[in-house]
Amino acid sequence: MAEPPPFPTVAAMEGHGAYNRMSRVQASGLAPALPLLERAAASALLPPAPEAIVIADYGASQGHNSLAPMAAAIGRLRQRVGRERAISVVHTDRPDNDFATLFQTLASDPDSYLPGDAAVFPSAVGRSFYEQILPPASVTLGWSSWAVQWLSRAPAAIPDQVQISFSRDPAARAAYAARAAEDWRTFLIQRSRELRPGGRLLVMTMALDEAGDMGYRPLVEAIYSALMDLVAEGFIQPDEAQRMAIPTVGRGREEFTAPFGADGRFCGLSIEQLELYQGEDRIWTEFERQRDARTYAASWAAFPRASVLPTLAADLDGGSADPRIPDFIARMVAGIETRMAAAPQRMRIPLAMMLIAKDGG
Ligand SMILES: C[S@@+](CC[C@H](N)C(=O)[O-])C[C@H]1O[C@@H](n2cnc3c(N)ncnc32)[C@H](O)[C@@H]1O
């Protein structure tokens, strides 16, 4: 059996289209950022014709939630350049992402931006966005939703939790804060290399609200206690649970603006607009209408199911080959659902959107 990694592992979203089917919360959370993306498409400096206009989608997963933003951006650009001009859309994600589903989604989803536009050319890159992914000064418009909260790696085990924002361990909190600050700088440095002069980047991500709260408390408590149950039942070992963590962070206004310094500039980038907002909890709204606790619980369990549980499962002793993975996921989902059904409540969903401009516009 492979030697387990010392710190929690980061894995891709669950494959076979599972993320596409289970990302309703993300779809409604990113919707308020679309008008800002259209504004970016309206103001970005374009390359001279006939050069293709490049849109980059950072952390695309299986593509479904990229369809609306890409359609909005392409629609606004078409108003500026007409129907003939080539637009290249580059969907990027980690190398282990389910890119086959992404291409199938582009080809057959009824909401795909492809039909009816013969001059749009989609492609994909499987490489971490903590590296330079695209050629220097090639990107006119960048978009990233629900992705930069994922750290490049988990910097430490979390002894008392699976999510750092609920941990009381000072050493783990400090290690996560340092990693989060470094990763945000790295992400910006790489994007500043890729953006054309006058290009725009829109980042939508998990955040801390003005009170420093990352939200999702009932859900994270349900995940942690479901995990502890699996230890108590002997299904997983205590040291496996100890290694498991969700390597995501919420950042507040201060963390987002930190690299930009007193003059508001960093590597040729500046923030044009930064907005913290609360995602709408449509699962709660539906519960208020239907009073169906089981549907409420199943809907909230779907949120971590395809995104977070594969990362926890990757820290089982057998890693990605561990035969307990399907059972682990099923038991975790059942445990989360039981807890969520017992006490339905509105979820806090702190989010941020920011429009970043590259010098030269
Ligand atoms: C929650 S999904 C978001 C998908 C989609 N953008 C949306 O809004 O629903 C997060 C995506 O970010 C990707 N991701 C996380 N860390 C990454 C990294 N270092 N480089 C590239 N992609 C990354 C994950 O693989 C995943 O597909």
Coordinates of C-alpha atoms and ligand atoms in Angstrom, one line a residue:
M1 CA 0.0 0.0 0.0
A2 CA 1.3 3.5 -0.9
E3 CA 2.8 5.6 1.9
P4 CA 0.0 8.1 2.8
P5 CA 0.8 11.8 2.3
P6 CA 1.7 13.7 5.5
F7 CA -1.0 16.4 5.0
P8 CA -4.4 16.3 3.5
T9 CA -4.6 15.7 -0.3
V10 CA -6.4 17.8 -2.9
A11 CA -8.4 15.9 -5.5
A12 CA -10.5 16.9 -8.5
M13 CA -14.3 17.2 -8.4
E14 CA -16.2 13.8 -8.6
G15 CA -16.0 12.6 -12.3
H16 CA -18.6 11.2 -14.7
G17 CA -20.4 14.5 -14.8
A18 CA -21.3 14.3 -11.1
Y19 CA -20.2 17.9 -10.4
N20 CA -22.3 19.1 -13.3
R21 CA -25.4 17.4 -11.7
M22 CA -24.6 18.6 -8.2
S23 CA -23.6 22.2 -8.4
R24 CA -26.9 24.1 -8.0
V25 CA -25.6 26.1 -5.1
Q26 CA -22.6 27.2 -7.2
A27 CA -24.8 28.1 -10.2
S28 CA -27.0 30.4 -8.2
G29 CA -24.0 31.9 -6.3
L30 CA -22.2 33.0 -9.5
A31 CA -25.3 34.5 -11.2
P32 CA -24.9 38.0 -9.5
A33 CA -21.4 38.2 -11.1
L34 CA -22.6 38.0 -14.7
P35 CA -23.4 41.7 -15.1
L36 CA -19.9 42.5 -13.9
L37 CA -18.5 40.0 -16.4
E38 CA -20.5 41.8 -19.2
R39 CA -19.1 45.1 -18.0
A40 CA -15.6 43.6 -18.3
A41 CA -16.3 42.3 -21.8
A42 CA -17.5 45.8 -22.7
S43 CA -14.4 47.6 -21.4
A44 CA -11.5 45.2 -22.0
L45 CA -9.0 46.4 -24.6
L46 CA -9.3 44.1 -27.7
P47 CA -6.4 42.7 -29.8
P48 CA -6.3 44.1 -33.3
A49 CA -8.3 42.2 -35.9
P50 CA -8.1 39.6 -37.2
E51 CA -6.3 38.2 -34.1
A52 CA -8.6 35.9 -32.1
I53 CA -10.0 37.2 -28.8
V54 CA -9.1 34.8 -26.0
I55 CA -11.4 34.2 -23.0
A56 CA -9.9 32.0 -20.2
D57 CA -12.1 30.1 -17.8
Y58 CA -10.0 29.2 -14.7
G59 CA -11.3 26.2 -12.7
A60 CA -14.0 25.1 -15.2
S61 CA -14.7 21.7 -13.8
Q62 CA -17.1 19.8 -16.1
G63 CA -18.3 22.9 -17.8
H64 CA -22.0 23.2 -17.0
N65 CA -21.6 26.3 -14.8
S66 CA -19.3 27.9 -17.4
L67 CA -22.0 28.0 -20.0
A68 CA -23.9 31.1 -18.7
P69 CA -20.8 33.2 -18.1
M70 CA -19.2 32.3 -21.4
A71 CA -22.4 33.0 -23.2
A72 CA -22.7 36.4 -21.4
A73 CA -19.1 37.3 -22.3
I74 CA -19.3 36.2 -25.9
G75 CA -22.6 38.0 -26.4
R76 CA -21.2 41.3 -25.2
L77 CA -18.0 40.9 -27.3
R78 CA -20.1 40.1 -30.4
Q79 CA -21.8 43.5 -29.9
R80 CA -18.3 45.1 -30.2
V81 CA -16.8 43.0 -33.0
G82 CA -19.6 41.4 -35.0
R83 CA -20.3 37.7 -35.8
E84 CA -17.1 36.9 -37.9
R85 CA -14.3 37.6 -35.4
A86 CA -12.7 34.5 -33.9
I87 CA -13.2 34.1 -30.2
S88 CA -11.2 31.4 -28.5
V89 CA -12.6 30.0 -25.1
V90 CA -10.0 28.2 -23.1
H91 CA -11.5 26.1 -20.2
T92 CA -8.8 25.3 -17.7
D93 CA -8.6 23.0 -14.6
R94 CA -6.4 20.5 -12.9
P95 CA -5.0 17.7 -15.0
D96 CA -7.2 15.1 -13.2
N97 CA -10.4 17.0 -14.0
D98 CA -13.1 15.3 -16.0
F99 CA -12.5 17.1 -19.3
A100 CA -14.4 14.4 -21.3
T101 CA -17.6 15.5 -19.7
L102 CA -16.7 19.2 -20.2
F103 CA -16.4 18.6 -24.0
Q104 CA -19.6 16.6 -24.1
T105 CA -21.4 19.4 -22.2
L106 CA -20.2 21.9 -24.8
A107 CA -21.4 19.7 -27.6
S108 CA -24.8 18.7 -26.3
D109 CA -26.0 20.8 -23.3
P110 CA -29.1 22.9 -24.4
D111 CA -27.5 25.9 -22.8
S112 CA -24.1 25.6 -24.6
Y113 CA -22.7 28.8 -26.1
L114 CA -21.6 26.9 -29.2
P115 CA -24.6 26.4 -31.4
G116 CA -25.3 29.4 -33.7
D117 CA -21.8 30.8 -33.4
A118 CA -19.4 29.4 -36.0
A119 CA -16.6 31.7 -34.9
V120 CA -16.2 30.4 -31.3
F121 CA -13.4 27.9 -30.7
P122 CA -13.4 26.1 -27.4
S123 CA -10.3 24.3 -26.0
A124 CA -9.0 23.1 -22.6
V125 CA -5.8 23.1 -20.6
G126 CA -5.2 20.7 -17.8
R127 CA -2.8 22.6 -15.6
S128 CA -3.0 24.2 -12.1
F129 CA -3.9 27.9 -12.1
Y130 CA -1.0 28.4 -9.6
E131 CA 1.2 28.1 -12.7
Q132 CA 1.3 30.1 -15.9
I133 CA -1.1 28.2 -18.2
L134 CA -1.4 30.4 -21.3
P135 CA 1.1 32.4 -23.4
P136 CA 2.2 35.8 -22.2
A137 CA -0.1 38.7 -22.9
S138 CA -2.7 36.4 -24.7
V139 CA -5.9 36.7 -22.6
T140 CA -8.4 39.5 -23.1
L141 CA -10.9 38.3 -20.6
G142 CA -10.5 36.0 -17.6
W143 CA -13.2 34.4 -15.6
S144 CA -13.0 32.2 -12.5
S145 CA -15.9 31.1 -10.3
W146 CA -15.9 29.0 -7.1
A147 CA -12.3 28.0 -7.7
V148 CA -9.6 30.1 -6.0
Q149 CA -10.9 29.1 -2.6
W150 CA -9.1 25.8 -3.3
L151 CA -5.5 26.1 -2.0
S152 CA -2.6 24.8 -4.0
R153 CA -2.1 22.2 -1.2
A154 CA -3.2 21.7 2.4
P155 CA -0.5 23.2 4.5
A156 CA -1.2 21.3 7.7
A157 CA -3.4 18.7 9.2
I158 CA -6.4 20.2 11.2
P159 CA -6.5 18.4 14.5
D160 CA -10.0 19.5 15.6
Q161 CA -12.0 20.0 12.3
V162 CA -12.2 19.3 8.6
Q163 CA -12.5 23.0 7.7
I164 CA -10.0 25.5 8.9
S165 CA -12.5 28.3 9.5
F166 CA -14.1 26.3 12.3
S167 CA -10.8 25.1 13.9
R168 CA -9.5 26.5 17.2
D169 CA -6.0 25.2 16.5
P170 CA -3.7 28.3 16.3
A171 CA -0.9 26.5 14.4
A172 CA -3.2 25.1 11.8
R173 CA -4.9 28.4 11.4
A174 CA -1.6 30.2 10.9
A175 CA -0.4 27.7 8.4
Y176 CA -3.7 28.0 6.4
A177 CA -3.6 31.8 6.5
A178 CA 0.0 31.9 5.2
R179 CA -0.8 29.4 2.4
A180 CA -3.9 31.4 1.4
A181 CA -2.0 34.6 1.2
E182 CA 0.8 33.1 -0.8
D183 CA -1.6 31.3 -3.2
W184 CA -3.6 34.4 -3.9
R185 CA -0.4 36.3 -4.8
T186 CA 0.7 33.5 -7.0
F187 CA -2.7 33.3 -8.7
L188 CA -2.6 37.0 -9.5
I189 CA 1.1 37.0 -10.7
Q190 CA 0.3 34.2 -13.1
R191 CA -2.8 35.9 -14.4
S192 CA -1.0 39.2 -14.8
R193 CA 1.5 37.4 -17.1
E194 CA -1.3 35.9 -19.2
L195 CA -3.5 39.0 -19.5
R196 CA -3.1 41.4 -22.5
P197 CA -2.6 45.0 -21.7
G198 CA -6.0 46.4 -21.0
G199 CA -7.4 42.9 -20.3
R200 CA -9.9 42.1 -17.5
L201 CA -10.2 39.3 -15.0
L202 CA -13.3 38.6 -13.0
V203 CA -12.9 36.4 -9.9
M204 CA -15.9 35.1 -8.0
T205 CA -15.1 32.9 -5.0
M206 CA -16.0 31.9 -1.4
A207 CA -15.4 34.7 1.0
L208 CA -15.5 35.9 4.6
D209 CA -18.4 38.3 5.4
E210 CA -17.8 41.6 7.1
A211 CA -17.9 39.8 10.5
G212 CA -15.2 37.3 9.4
D213 CA -17.6 34.4 9.0
M214 CA -17.1 31.9 6.1
G215 CA -20.7 30.5 6.5
Y216 CA -21.9 26.9 5.9
R217 CA -21.7 26.2 9.7
P218 CA -24.5 23.6 9.9
L219 CA -23.1 21.8 6.8
V220 CA -19.5 21.7 8.0
E221 CA -20.6 20.5 11.5
A222 CA -22.6 17.8 9.7
I223 CA -19.6 16.7 7.6
Y224 CA -17.3 16.6 10.7
S225 CA -19.6 14.6 12.9
A226 CA -20.5 12.2 10.0
L227 CA -16.7 11.6 9.7
M228 CA -16.3 11.1 13.5
D229 CA -19.2 8.5 13.3
L230 CA -17.2 6.5 10.7
V231 CA -14.3 6.5 13.1
A232 CA -16.5 5.4 16.0
E233 CA -18.0 2.6 13.8
G234 CA -14.5 1.4 12.9
F235 CA -15.1 2.0 9.2
I236 CA -12.1 4.3 9.0
Q237 CA -9.1 4.6 11.3
P238 CA -8.5 7.7 13.6
D239 CA -5.3 8.6 11.7
E240 CA -7.1 8.5 8.4
A241 CA -9.7 11.0 9.7
Q242 CA -6.9 13.1 11.2
R243 CA -5.4 13.5 7.8
M244 CA -8.6 14.5 6.1
A245 CA -9.3 18.2 5.5
I246 CA -11.1 20.4 3.1
P247 CA -8.3 22.7 1.8
T248 CA -10.4 25.7 1.0
V249 CA -10.4 29.1 2.5
G250 CA -12.7 32.1 2.6
R251 CA -11.0 35.5 2.2
G252 CA -12.2 38.8 3.3
R253 CA -11.7 42.3 1.8
E254 CA -8.4 42.7 3.6
E255 CA -7.0 39.4 2.2
F256 CA -8.2 40.1 -1.3
T257 CA -6.6 43.6 -1.4
A258 CA -3.4 42.7 0.6
P259 CA -1.2 42.2 -2.4
F260 CA -2.3 45.5 -4.0
G261 CA -0.5 47.7 -1.5
A262 CA -1.1 51.3 -0.7
D263 CA -1.3 52.5 -4.4
G264 CA -3.8 49.7 -5.2
R265 CA -1.5 48.1 -7.8
F266 CA 0.2 44.7 -8.0
C267 CA 2.1 43.3 -11.0
G268 CA 0.4 45.7 -13.4
L269 CA -3.0 44.7 -12.0
S270 CA -5.5 46.9 -10.1
I271 CA -9.0 46.1 -8.6
E272 CA -11.7 48.0 -10.4
Q273 CA -14.5 46.7 -8.2
L274 CA -14.7 44.3 -5.2
E275 CA -18.0 43.3 -3.7
L276 CA -18.8 41.0 -0.9
Y277 CA -22.3 39.5 -1.0
Q278 CA -24.5 36.7 0.3
G279 CA -25.4 33.9 -2.0
E280 CA -29.1 33.2 -2.1
D281 CA -30.0 30.0 -0.4
R282 CA -32.5 28.6 -2.9
I283 CA -32.5 25.2 -1.0
W284 CA -33.9 27.0 2.0
T285 CA -36.4 29.0 -0.1
E286 CA -37.7 25.7 -1.5
F287 CA -37.9 24.2 2.0
E288 CA -39.9 27.2 3.2
R289 CA -42.4 26.4 0.4
Q290 CA -42.5 22.6 0.6
R291 CA -41.5 21.9 4.3
D292 CA -39.7 18.8 3.0
A293 CA -36.7 18.2 5.3
R294 CA -35.5 15.2 3.3
T295 CA -35.2 17.1 0.1
Y296 CA -33.6 20.0 1.9
A297 CA -31.0 17.6 3.4
A298 CA -30.4 15.8 0.1
S299 CA -29.9 19.1 -1.7
W300 CA -27.4 20.4 0.8
A301 CA -25.5 17.1 0.9
A302 CA -25.1 17.3 -2.9
F303 CA -23.0 20.5 -2.4
P304 CA -20.0 18.8 -0.7
R305 CA -20.7 15.4 -2.4
A306 CA -19.1 16.1 -5.8
S307 CA -16.7 18.8 -4.7
V308 CA -15.3 18.0 -1.2
L309 CA -15.9 14.3 -0.5
P310 CA -13.5 13.1 -3.2
T311 CA -10.8 15.2 -1.5
L312 CA -11.5 13.6 1.9
A313 CA -11.7 10.1 0.4
A314 CA -8.2 10.6 -1.2
D315 CA -6.8 10.5 2.3
L316 CA -8.0 7.0 3.0
D317 CA -5.0 4.7 3.6
G318 CA -5.3 3.3 0.0
G319 CA -5.4 6.8 -1.6
S320 CA -7.4 6.9 -4.8
A321 CA -7.3 3.1 -5.1
D322 CA -8.8 2.5 -1.7
P323 CA -11.7 0.0 -2.2
R324 CA -13.7 1.7 0.5
I325 CA -14.2 4.9 -1.5
P326 CA -17.7 4.3 -2.8
D327 CA -18.9 3.1 0.6
F328 CA -17.1 6.0 2.3
I329 CA -18.9 8.6 0.1
A330 CA -22.3 6.8 0.5
R331 CA -21.9 6.7 4.3
M332 CA -20.8 10.3 4.5
V333 CA -23.7 11.5 2.4
A334 CA -26.2 9.5 4.6
G335 CA -24.6 10.9 7.8
I336 CA -24.7 14.5 6.4
E337 CA -28.3 14.1 5.3
T338 CA -29.5 12.7 8.6
R339 CA -28.0 15.7 10.4
M340 CA -29.2 18.3 8.0
A341 CA -32.8 16.9 8.0
A342 CA -32.9 17.1 11.8
A343 CA -32.6 20.9 11.9
P344 CA -33.2 22.7 8.6
Q345 CA -32.0 26.3 8.6
R346 CA -31.0 29.1 6.2
M347 CA -27.3 28.8 5.2
R348 CA -25.0 31.7 5.2
I349 CA -23.2 31.8 1.8
P350 CA -20.6 34.6 1.9
L351 CA -19.2 35.3 -1.6
A352 CA -17.0 37.8 -3.3
M353 CA -16.7 39.1 -6.9
M354 CA -14.0 41.3 -8.1
L355 CA -13.1 42.9 -11.4
I356 CA -9.4 43.2 -12.0
A357 CA -7.8 45.3 -14.8
K358 CA -4.4 44.9 -16.4
D359 CA -2.5 48.1 -17.1
G360 CA -2.6 49.4 -20.6
G361 CA -6.4 49.9 -21.2
Ligands
LIG1 C1 -16.2 24.0 -7.2 S1 -15.5 23.8 -8.8 C2 -16.1 25.2 -9.7 C3 -16.5 24.9 -11.1 C4 -17.2 26.0 -11.8 N1 -16.3 27.1 -12.2 C5 -18.4 26.6 -11.1 O1 -18.4 27.8 -10.9 O2 -19.2 25.8 -10.6 C6 -13.8 24.2 -8.5 C7 -12.9 23.9 -9.6 O3 -11.7 24.5 -9.4 C8 -10.7 23.5 -9.8 N2 -9.4 23.8 -9.1 C9 -9.1 23.7 -7.8 N3 -7.8 24.0 -7.6 C10 -7.3 24.2 -8.9 C11 -6.0 24.5 -9.4 N4 -5.0 24.7 -8.5 N5 -5.8 24.7 -10.7 C12 -6.9 24.6 -11.6 N6 -8.1 24.3 -11.2 C13 -8.3 24.1 -9.8 C14 -11.3 22.2 -9.3 O4 -10.6 21.1 -9.9 C15 -12.7 22.4 -9.7 O5 -13.0 21.9 -11.0

